[in-house]
PDB file of C-alpha atoms and ligand atoms in Angstrom:
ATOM      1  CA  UNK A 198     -22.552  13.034 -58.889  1.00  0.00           C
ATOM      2  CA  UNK A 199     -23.782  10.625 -56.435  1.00  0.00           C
ATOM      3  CA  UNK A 200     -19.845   9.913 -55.117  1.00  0.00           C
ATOM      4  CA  UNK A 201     -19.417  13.200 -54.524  1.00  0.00           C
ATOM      5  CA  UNK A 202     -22.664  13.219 -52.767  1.00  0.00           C
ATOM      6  CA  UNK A 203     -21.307  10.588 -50.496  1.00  0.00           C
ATOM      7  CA  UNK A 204     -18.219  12.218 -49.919  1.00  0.00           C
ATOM      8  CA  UNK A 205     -19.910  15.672 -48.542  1.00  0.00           C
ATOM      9  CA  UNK A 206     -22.165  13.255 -46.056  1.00  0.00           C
ATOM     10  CA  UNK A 207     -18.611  11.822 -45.233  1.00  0.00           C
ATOM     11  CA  UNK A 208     -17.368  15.434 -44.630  1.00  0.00           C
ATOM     12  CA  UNK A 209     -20.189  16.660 -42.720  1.00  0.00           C
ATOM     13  CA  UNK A 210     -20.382  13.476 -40.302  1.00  0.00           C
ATOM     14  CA  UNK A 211     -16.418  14.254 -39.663  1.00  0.00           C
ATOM     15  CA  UNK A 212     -17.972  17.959 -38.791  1.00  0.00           C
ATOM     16  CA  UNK A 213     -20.307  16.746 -36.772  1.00  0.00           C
ATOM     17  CA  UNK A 214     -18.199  13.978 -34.793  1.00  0.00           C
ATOM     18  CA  UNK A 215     -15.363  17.243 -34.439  1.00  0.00           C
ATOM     19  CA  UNK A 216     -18.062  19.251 -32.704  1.00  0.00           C
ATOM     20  CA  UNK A 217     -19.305  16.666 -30.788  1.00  0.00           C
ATOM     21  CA  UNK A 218     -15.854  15.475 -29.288  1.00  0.00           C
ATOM     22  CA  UNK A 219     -15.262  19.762 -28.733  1.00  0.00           C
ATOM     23  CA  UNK A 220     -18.374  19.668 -26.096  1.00  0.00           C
ATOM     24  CA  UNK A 221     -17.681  17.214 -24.188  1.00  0.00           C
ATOM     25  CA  UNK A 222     -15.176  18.773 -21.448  1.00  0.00           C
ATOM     26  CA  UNK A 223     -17.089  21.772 -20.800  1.00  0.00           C
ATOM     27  CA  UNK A 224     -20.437  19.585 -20.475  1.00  0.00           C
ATOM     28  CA  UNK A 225     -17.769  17.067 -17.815  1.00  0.00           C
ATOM     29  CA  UNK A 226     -16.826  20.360 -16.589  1.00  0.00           C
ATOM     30  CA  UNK A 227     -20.013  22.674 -15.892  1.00  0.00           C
ATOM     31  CA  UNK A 228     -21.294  19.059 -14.244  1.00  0.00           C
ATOM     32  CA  UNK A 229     -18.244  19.038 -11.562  1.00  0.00           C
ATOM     33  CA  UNK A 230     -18.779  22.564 -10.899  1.00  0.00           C
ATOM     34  CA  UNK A 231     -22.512  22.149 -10.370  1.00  0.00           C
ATOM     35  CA  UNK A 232     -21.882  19.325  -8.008  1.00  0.00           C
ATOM     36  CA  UNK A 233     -19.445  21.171  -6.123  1.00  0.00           C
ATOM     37  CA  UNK A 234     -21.647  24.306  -6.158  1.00  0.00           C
ATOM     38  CA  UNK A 235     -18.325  26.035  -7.287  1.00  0.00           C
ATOM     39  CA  UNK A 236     -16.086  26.870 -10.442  1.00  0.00           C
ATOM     40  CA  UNK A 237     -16.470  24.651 -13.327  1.00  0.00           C
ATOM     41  CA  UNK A 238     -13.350  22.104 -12.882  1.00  0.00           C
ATOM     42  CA  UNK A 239     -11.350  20.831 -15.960  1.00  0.00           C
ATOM     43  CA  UNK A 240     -11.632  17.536 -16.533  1.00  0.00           C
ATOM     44  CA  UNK A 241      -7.905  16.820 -15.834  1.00  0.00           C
ATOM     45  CA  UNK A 242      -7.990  18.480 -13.078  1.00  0.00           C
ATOM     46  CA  UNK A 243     -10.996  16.262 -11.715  1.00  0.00           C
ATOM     47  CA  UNK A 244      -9.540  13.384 -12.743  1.00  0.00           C
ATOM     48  CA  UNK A 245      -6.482  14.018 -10.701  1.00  0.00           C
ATOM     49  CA  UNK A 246      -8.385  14.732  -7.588  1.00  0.00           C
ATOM     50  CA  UNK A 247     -10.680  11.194  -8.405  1.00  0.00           C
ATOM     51  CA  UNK A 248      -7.345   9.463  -8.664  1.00  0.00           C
ATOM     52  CA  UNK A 249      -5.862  11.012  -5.347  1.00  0.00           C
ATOM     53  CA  UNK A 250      -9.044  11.130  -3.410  1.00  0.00           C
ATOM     54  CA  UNK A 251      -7.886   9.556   0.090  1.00  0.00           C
ATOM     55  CA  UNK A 252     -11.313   8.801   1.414  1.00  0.00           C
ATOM     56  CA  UNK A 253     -15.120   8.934   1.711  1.00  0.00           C
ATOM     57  CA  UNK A 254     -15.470  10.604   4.862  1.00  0.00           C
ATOM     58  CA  UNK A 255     -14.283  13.138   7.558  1.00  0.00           C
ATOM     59  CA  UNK A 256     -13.884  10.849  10.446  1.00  0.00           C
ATOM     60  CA  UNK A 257     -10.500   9.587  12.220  1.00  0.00           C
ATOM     61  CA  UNK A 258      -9.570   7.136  14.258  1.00  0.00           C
ATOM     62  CA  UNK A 259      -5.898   6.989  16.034  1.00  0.00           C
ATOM     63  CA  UNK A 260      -3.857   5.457  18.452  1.00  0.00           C
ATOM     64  CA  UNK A 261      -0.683   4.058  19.863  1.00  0.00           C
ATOM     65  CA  UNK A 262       0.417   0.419  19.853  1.00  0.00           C
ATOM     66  CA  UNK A 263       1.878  -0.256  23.469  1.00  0.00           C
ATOM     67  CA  UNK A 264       4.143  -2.977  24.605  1.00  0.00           C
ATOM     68  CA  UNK A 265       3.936  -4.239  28.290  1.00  0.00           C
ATOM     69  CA  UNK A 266       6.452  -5.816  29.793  1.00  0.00           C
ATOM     70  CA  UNK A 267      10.781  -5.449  29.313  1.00  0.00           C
ATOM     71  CA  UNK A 268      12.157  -5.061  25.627  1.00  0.00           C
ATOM     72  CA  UNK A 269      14.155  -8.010  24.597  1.00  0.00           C
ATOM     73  CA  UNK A 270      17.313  -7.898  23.635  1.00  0.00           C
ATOM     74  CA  UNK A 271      16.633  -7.325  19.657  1.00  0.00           C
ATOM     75  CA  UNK A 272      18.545 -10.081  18.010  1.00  0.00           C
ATOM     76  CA  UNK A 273      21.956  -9.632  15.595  1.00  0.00           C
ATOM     77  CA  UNK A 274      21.947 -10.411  11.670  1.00  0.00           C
ATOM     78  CA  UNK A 275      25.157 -12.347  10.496  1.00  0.00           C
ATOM     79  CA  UNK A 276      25.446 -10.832   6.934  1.00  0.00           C
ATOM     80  CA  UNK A 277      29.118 -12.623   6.526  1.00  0.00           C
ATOM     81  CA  UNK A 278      27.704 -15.361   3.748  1.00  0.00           C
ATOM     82  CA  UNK A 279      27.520 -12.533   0.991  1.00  0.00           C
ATOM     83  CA  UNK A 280      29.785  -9.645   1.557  1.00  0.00           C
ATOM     84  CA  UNK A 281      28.134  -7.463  -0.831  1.00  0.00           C
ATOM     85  CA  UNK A 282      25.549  -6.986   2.450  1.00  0.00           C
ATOM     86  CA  UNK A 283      28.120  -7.080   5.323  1.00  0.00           C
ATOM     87  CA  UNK A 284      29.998  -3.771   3.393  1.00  0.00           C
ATOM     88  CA  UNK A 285      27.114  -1.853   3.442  1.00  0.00           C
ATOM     89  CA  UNK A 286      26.512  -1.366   7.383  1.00  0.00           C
ATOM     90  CA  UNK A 287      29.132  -0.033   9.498  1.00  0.00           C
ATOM     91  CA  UNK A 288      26.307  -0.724  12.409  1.00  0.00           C
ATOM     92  CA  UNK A 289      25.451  -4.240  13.793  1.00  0.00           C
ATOM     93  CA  UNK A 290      21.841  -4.878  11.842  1.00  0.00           C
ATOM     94  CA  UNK A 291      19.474  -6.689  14.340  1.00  0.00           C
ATOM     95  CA  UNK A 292      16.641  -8.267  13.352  1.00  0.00           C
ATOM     96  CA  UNK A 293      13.388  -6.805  12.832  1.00  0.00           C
ATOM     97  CA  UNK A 294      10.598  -8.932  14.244  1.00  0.00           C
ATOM     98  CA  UNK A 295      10.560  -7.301  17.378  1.00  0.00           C
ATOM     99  CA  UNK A 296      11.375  -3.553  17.881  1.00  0.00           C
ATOM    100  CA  UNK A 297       9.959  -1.969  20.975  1.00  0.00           C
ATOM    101  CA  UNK A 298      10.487   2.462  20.854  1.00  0.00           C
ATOM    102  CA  UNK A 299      12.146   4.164  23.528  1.00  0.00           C
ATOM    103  CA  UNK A 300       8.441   5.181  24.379  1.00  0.00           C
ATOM    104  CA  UNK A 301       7.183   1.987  25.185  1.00  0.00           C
ATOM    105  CA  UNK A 302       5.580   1.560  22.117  1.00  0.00           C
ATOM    106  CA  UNK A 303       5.805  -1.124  19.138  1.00  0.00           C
ATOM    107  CA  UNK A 304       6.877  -0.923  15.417  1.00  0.00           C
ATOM    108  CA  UNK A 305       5.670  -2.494  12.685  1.00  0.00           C
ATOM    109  CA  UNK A 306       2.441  -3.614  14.084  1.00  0.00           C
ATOM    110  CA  UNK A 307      -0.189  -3.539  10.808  1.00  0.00           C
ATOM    111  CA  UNK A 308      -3.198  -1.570  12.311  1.00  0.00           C
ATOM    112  CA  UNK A 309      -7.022  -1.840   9.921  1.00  0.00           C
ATOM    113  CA  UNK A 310     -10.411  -1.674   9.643  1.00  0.00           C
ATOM    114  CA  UNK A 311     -11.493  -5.317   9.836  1.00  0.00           C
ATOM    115  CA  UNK A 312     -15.155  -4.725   9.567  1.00  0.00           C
ATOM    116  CA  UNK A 313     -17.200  -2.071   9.042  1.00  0.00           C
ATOM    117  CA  UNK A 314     -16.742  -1.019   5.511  1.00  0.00           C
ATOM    118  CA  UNK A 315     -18.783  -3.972   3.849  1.00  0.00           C
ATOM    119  CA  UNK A 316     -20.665  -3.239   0.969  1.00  0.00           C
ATOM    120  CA  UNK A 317     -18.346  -0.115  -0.345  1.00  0.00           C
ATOM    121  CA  UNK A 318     -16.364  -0.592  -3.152  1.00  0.00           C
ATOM    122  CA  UNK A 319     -12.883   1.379  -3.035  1.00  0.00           C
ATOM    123  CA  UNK A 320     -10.854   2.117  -6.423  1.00  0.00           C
ATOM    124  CA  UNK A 321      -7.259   1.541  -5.794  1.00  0.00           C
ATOM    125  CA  UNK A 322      -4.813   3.885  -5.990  1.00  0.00           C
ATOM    126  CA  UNK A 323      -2.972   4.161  -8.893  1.00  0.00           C
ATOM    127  CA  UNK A 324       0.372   5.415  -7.061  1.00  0.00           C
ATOM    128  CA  UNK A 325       2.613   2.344  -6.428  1.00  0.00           C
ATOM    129  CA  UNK A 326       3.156   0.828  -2.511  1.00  0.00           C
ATOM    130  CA  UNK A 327       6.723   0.565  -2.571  1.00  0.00           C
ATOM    131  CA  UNK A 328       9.401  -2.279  -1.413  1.00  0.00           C
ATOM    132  CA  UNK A 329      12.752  -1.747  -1.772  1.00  0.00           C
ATOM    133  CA  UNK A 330      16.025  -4.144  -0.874  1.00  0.00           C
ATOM    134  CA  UNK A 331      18.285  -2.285   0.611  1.00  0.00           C
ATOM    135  CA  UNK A 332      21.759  -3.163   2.431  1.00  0.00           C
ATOM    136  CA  UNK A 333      19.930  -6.922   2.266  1.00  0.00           C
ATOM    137  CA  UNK A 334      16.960  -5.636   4.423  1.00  0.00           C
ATOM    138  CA  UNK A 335      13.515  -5.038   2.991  1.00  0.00           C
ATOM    139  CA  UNK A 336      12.388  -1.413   3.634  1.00  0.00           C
ATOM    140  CA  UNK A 337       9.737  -1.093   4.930  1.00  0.00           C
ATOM    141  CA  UNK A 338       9.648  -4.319   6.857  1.00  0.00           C
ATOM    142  CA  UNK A 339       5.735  -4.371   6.964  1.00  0.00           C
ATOM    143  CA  UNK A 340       3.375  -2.348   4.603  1.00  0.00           C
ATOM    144  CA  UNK A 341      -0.001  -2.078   3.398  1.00  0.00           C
ATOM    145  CA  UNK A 342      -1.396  -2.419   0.176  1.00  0.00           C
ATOM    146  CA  UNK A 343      -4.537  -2.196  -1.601  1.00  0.00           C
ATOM    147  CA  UNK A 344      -5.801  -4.707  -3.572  1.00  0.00           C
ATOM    148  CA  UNK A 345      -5.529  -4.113  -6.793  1.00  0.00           C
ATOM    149  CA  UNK A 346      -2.695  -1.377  -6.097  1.00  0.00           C
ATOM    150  CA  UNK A 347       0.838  -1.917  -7.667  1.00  0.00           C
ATOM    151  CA  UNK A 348       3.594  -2.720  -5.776  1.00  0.00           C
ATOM    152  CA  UNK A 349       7.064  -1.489  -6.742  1.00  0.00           C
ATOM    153  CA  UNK A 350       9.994  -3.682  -6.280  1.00  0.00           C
ATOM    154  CA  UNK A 351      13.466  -2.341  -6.003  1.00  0.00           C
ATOM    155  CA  UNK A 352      17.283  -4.005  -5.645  1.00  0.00           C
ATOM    156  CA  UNK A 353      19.130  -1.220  -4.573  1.00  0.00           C
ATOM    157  CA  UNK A 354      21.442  -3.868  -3.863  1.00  0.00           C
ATOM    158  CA  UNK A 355      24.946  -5.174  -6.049  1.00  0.00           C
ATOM    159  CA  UNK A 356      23.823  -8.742  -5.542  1.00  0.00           C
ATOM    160  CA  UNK A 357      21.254 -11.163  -6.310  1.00  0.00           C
ATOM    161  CA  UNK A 358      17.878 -10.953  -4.536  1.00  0.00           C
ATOM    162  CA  UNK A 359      14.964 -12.970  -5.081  1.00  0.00           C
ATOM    163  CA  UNK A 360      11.508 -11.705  -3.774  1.00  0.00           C
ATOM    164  CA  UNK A 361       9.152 -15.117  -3.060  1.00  0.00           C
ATOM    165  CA  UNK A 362       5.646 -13.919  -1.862  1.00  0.00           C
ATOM    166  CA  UNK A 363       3.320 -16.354  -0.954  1.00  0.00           C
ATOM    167  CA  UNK A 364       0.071 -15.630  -0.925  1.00  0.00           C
ATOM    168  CA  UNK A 365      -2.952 -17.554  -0.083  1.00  0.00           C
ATOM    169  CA  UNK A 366      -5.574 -15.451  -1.923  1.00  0.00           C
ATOM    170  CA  UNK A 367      -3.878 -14.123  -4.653  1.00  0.00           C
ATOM    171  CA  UNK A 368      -1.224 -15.347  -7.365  1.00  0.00           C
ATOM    172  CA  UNK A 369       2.356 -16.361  -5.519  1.00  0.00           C
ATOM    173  CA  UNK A 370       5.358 -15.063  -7.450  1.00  0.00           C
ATOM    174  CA  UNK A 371       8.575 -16.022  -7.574  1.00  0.00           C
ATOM    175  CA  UNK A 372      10.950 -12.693  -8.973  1.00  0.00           C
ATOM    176  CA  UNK A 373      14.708 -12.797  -9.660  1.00  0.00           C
ATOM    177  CA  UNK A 374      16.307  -9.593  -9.364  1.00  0.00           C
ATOM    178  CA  UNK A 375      20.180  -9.753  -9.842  1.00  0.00           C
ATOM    179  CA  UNK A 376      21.277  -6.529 -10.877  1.00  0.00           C
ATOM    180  CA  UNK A 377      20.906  -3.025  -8.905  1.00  0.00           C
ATOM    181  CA  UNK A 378      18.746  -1.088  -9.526  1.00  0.00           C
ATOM    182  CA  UNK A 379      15.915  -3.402 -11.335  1.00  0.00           C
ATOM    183  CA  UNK A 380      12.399  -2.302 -10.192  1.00  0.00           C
ATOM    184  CA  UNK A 381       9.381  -4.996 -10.973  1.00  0.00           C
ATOM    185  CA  UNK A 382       6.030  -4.323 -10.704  1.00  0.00           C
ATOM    186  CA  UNK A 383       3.273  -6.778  -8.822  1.00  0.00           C
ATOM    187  CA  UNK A 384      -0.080  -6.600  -7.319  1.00  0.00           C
ATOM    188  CA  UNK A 385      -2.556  -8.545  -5.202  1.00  0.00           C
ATOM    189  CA  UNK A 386      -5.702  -9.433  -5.978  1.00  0.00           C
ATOM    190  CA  UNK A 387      -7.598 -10.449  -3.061  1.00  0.00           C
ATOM    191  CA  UNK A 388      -7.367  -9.010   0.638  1.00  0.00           C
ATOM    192  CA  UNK A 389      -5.023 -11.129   3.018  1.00  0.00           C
ATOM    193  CA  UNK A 390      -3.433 -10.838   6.072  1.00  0.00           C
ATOM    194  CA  UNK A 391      -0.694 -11.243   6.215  1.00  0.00           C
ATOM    195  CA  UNK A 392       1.301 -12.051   3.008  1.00  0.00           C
ATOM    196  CA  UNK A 393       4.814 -13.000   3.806  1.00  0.00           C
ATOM    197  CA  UNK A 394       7.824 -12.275   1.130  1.00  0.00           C
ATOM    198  CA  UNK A 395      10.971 -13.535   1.370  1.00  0.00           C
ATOM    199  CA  UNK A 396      14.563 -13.890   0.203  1.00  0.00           C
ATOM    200  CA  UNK A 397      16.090 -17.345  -0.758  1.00  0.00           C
ATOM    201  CA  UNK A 398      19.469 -16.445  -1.013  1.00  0.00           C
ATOM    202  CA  UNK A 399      19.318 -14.055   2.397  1.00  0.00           C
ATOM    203  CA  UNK A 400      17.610 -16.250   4.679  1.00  0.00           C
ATOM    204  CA  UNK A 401      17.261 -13.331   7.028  1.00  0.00           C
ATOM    205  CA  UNK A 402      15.388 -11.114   4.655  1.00  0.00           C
ATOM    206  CA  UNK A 403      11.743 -11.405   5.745  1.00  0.00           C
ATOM    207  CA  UNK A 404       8.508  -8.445   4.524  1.00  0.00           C
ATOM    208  CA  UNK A 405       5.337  -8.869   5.685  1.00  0.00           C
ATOM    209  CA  UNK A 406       2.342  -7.043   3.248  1.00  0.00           C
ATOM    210  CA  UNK A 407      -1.209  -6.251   4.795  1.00  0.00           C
ATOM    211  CA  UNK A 408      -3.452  -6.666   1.936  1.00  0.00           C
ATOM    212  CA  UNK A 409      -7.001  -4.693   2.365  1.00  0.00           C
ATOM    213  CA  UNK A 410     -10.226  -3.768   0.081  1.00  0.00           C
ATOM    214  CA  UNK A 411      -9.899  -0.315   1.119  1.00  0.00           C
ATOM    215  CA  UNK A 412      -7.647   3.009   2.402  1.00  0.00           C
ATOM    216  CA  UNK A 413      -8.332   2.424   5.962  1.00  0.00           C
ATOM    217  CA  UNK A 414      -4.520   0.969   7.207  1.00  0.00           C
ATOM    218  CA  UNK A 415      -1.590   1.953   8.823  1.00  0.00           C
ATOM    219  CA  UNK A 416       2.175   0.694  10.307  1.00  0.00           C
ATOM    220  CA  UNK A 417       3.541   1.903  13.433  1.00  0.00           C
ATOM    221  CA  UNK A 418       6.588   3.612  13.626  1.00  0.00           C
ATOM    222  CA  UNK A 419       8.898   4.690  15.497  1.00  0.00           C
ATOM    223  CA  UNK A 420       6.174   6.727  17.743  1.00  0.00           C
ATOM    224  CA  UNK A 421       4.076   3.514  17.762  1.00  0.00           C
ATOM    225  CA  UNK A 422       1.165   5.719  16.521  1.00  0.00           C
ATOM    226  CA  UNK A 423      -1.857   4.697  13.942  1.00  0.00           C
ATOM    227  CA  UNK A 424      -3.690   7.253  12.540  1.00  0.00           C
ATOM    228  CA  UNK A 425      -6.803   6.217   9.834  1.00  0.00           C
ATOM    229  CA  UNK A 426      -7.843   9.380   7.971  1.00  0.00           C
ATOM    230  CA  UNK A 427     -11.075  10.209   6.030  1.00  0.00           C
ATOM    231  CA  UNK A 428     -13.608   7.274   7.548  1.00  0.00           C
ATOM    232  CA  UNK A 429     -17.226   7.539   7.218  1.00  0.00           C
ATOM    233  CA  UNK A 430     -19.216   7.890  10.079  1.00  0.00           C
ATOM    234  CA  UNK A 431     -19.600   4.587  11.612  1.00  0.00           C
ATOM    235  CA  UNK A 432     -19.229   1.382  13.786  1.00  0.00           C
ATOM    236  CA  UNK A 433     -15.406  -0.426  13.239  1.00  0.00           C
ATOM    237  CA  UNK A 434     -13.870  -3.495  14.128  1.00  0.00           C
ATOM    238  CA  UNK A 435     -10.096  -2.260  13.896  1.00  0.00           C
ATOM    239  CA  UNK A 436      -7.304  -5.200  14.272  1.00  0.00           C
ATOM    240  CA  UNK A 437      -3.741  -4.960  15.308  1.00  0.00           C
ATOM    241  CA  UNK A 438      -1.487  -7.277  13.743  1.00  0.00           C
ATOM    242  CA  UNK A 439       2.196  -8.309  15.345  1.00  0.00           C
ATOM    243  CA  UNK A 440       4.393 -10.715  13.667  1.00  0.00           C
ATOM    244  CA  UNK A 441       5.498 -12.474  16.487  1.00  0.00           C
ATOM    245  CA  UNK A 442       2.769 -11.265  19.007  1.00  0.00           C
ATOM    246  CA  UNK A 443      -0.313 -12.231  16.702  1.00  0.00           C
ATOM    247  CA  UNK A 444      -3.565  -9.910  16.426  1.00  0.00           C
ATOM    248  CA  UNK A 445      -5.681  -7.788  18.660  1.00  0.00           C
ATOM    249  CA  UNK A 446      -8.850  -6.446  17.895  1.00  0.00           C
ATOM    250  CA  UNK A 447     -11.092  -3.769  19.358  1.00  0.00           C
ATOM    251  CA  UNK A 448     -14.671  -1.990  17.918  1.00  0.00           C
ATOM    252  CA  UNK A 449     -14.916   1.608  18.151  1.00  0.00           C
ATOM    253  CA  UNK A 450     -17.770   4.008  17.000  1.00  0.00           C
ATOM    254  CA  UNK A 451     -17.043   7.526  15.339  1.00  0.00           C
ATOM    255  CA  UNK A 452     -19.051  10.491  15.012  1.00  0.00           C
ATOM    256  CA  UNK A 453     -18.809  12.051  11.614  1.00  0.00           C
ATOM    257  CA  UNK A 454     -16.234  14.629  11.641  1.00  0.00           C
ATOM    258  CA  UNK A 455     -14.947  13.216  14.508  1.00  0.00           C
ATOM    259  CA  UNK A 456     -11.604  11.503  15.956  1.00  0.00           C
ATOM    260  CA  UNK A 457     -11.831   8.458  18.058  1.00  0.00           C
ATOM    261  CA  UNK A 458      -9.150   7.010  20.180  1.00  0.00           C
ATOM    262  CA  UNK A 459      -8.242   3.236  20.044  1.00  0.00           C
ATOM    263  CA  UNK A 460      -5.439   1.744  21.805  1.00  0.00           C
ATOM    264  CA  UNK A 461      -3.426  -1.890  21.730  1.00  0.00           C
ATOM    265  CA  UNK A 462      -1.645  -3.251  23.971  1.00  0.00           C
ATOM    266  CA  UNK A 463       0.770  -6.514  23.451  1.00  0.00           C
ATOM    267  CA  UNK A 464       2.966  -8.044  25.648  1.00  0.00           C
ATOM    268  CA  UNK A 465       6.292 -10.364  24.876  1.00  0.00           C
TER     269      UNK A 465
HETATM  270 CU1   CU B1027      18.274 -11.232  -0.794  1.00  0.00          CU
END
C-alpha cells in the first residue's frame, strides 16, 4: 500500500514537471511580445534574432581611407619553391602589404572603435570569421574578429600549410594543415591589435587579425570605404591601422540615429 502510494506521488510530480516544462515558451514568448509591444515571438525565433543582433544602437559612422602621395610599384611573389602554388595563378601575384585603389584610396587598412564603448559587454557572434589559404595567399589578408568569436581555418590548397599566430594576449597556436580541404577552428581571447599569422613553409604568406571586445570594425576594400553600423549614441576614438603605414586615430561624436563622417589619410 504505501509503495504504491509512493509511486502515484512519483507519477504526479512527472505530471507536474510535464506541465511545468509545457509553460514555459509561451510565458518566454508573451514576455518578448510585451517588450516589443508586438506579436508574441517564439522563443526560437528570439533566440535567432539575440544571436544575429548586429548592434545596440542606430548610429553610423563611415569613411574612406586615403593615400597621399604616388602608388608604389606593388611588389612580385616568387611562388617557384612549391609548384603546387605557382600552378594555380596564371597572373603575376604581388604582394599584399601595400595596395593603393585606382581611387586613391587604401586596402586593407583595419578601421575601430578604440574608445568609447567601455563598460558594455558585447556577446560574440556565434557565426565563424573566416580565413582561408588559397593559391598560397591568405584570403582575406586582414580581418576582424571578436573576441571570443571562432575563427575558421581553411587549406583550399594541395600542399602543406601551417598557420602560426602569435598573439600577445591570447594563446599562440601553432596548426598543421597538410591536406585540402581541412578546416580548424580557433579563437582569441583577449582584444589585440594586431595579431600576425603566418606560414612557415610559404615565407610570403602573411594575415594580419584585428582582435576587438565588440562589433564596431571594419577592412577597406577595394573602394577604401569603412562603414560601422548600429553604434550608440556617443563620443569615439576610431583608429586606422596600416601594416606598413602604422595607425591613425581621430574622435568623432554621433547623434543617435545619425551618420558621422571620419576620414584617414596615410602617406607612403
Ligand atoms: Cu603555406
Amino acid at each position: 500500500m504505501r509503495y504504491e502510494r509512493q509511486h502515484a506521488w512519483i507519477f504526479v510530480a512527472g505530471v507536474l514537471v510535464a506541465i511545468g516544462c509545457g509553460s514555459r515558451p509561451q510565458d518566454a514568448a508573451a514576455t518578448s511580445g510585451d517588450a516589443q509591444g508586438g506579436e508574441p515571438i517564439q522563443l526560437a525565433q528570439a533566440a535567432d534574432e539575440v544571436a544575429s543582433a548586429p548592434a545596440a544602437g542606430s548610429s553610423t559612422i563611415q569613411g574612406t581611407v586615403k593615400f597621399a602621395g604616388a602608388a608604389p610599384s606593388a611588389e612580385r611573389i616568387k611562388m617557384d619553391a612549391d609548384p603546387q602554388c605557382k600552378l594555380q595563378h596564371q597572373e603575376p601575384v604581388e604582394k599584399q602589404d601595400v595596395v593603393v585603389n585606382p581611387n586613391g584610396t587604401l586596402q586593407h587598412v583595419f578601421v575601430y572603435v578604440k574608445s568609447g564603448l567601455e563598460g558594455t559587454t558585447f556577446t560574440p557572434p556565434a557565426q565563424a570569421a573566416t580565413l582561408d589559404q588559397h593559391g598560397c595567399m591568405y584570403s582575406p589578408h586582414v580581418i576582424g574578429i571578436q573576441v571570443n568569436q571562432p575563427l575558421e581555418i581553411t587549406n583550399s590548397d594541395a600542399t602543406l600549410h601551417n598557420v602560426n599566430c602569435k598573439p600577445a594576449n591570447s594563446k599562440p597556436f601553432n596548426l598543421a594543415q597538410p591536406v585540402k580541404g581541412m578546416k580548424s577552428k580557433k579563437q582569441f581571447t583577449a582584444p589585440e591589435i594586431m595579431v600576425k599569422c603566418v606560414c612557415n613553409v610559404h615565407p610570403w604568406m602573411a594575415a594580419y587579425v584585428g582582435v576587438v571586445a565588440h562589433p564596431y570594425y571594419g577592412v577597406t576594400g577595394a573602394d577604401g570605404a569603412f562603414s560601422l553600423t548600429g553604434l550608440p549614441a556617443g563620443d569615439y576614438t576610431l583608429e586606422a591601422w596600416h601594416e606598413k603605414f602604422g595607425v591613425k586615430t581621430k574622435t568623432v561624436h554621433v547623434g543617435d540615429g545619425e551618420t558621422a563622417s571620419v576620414d584617414f589619410e596615410f602617406a607612403g
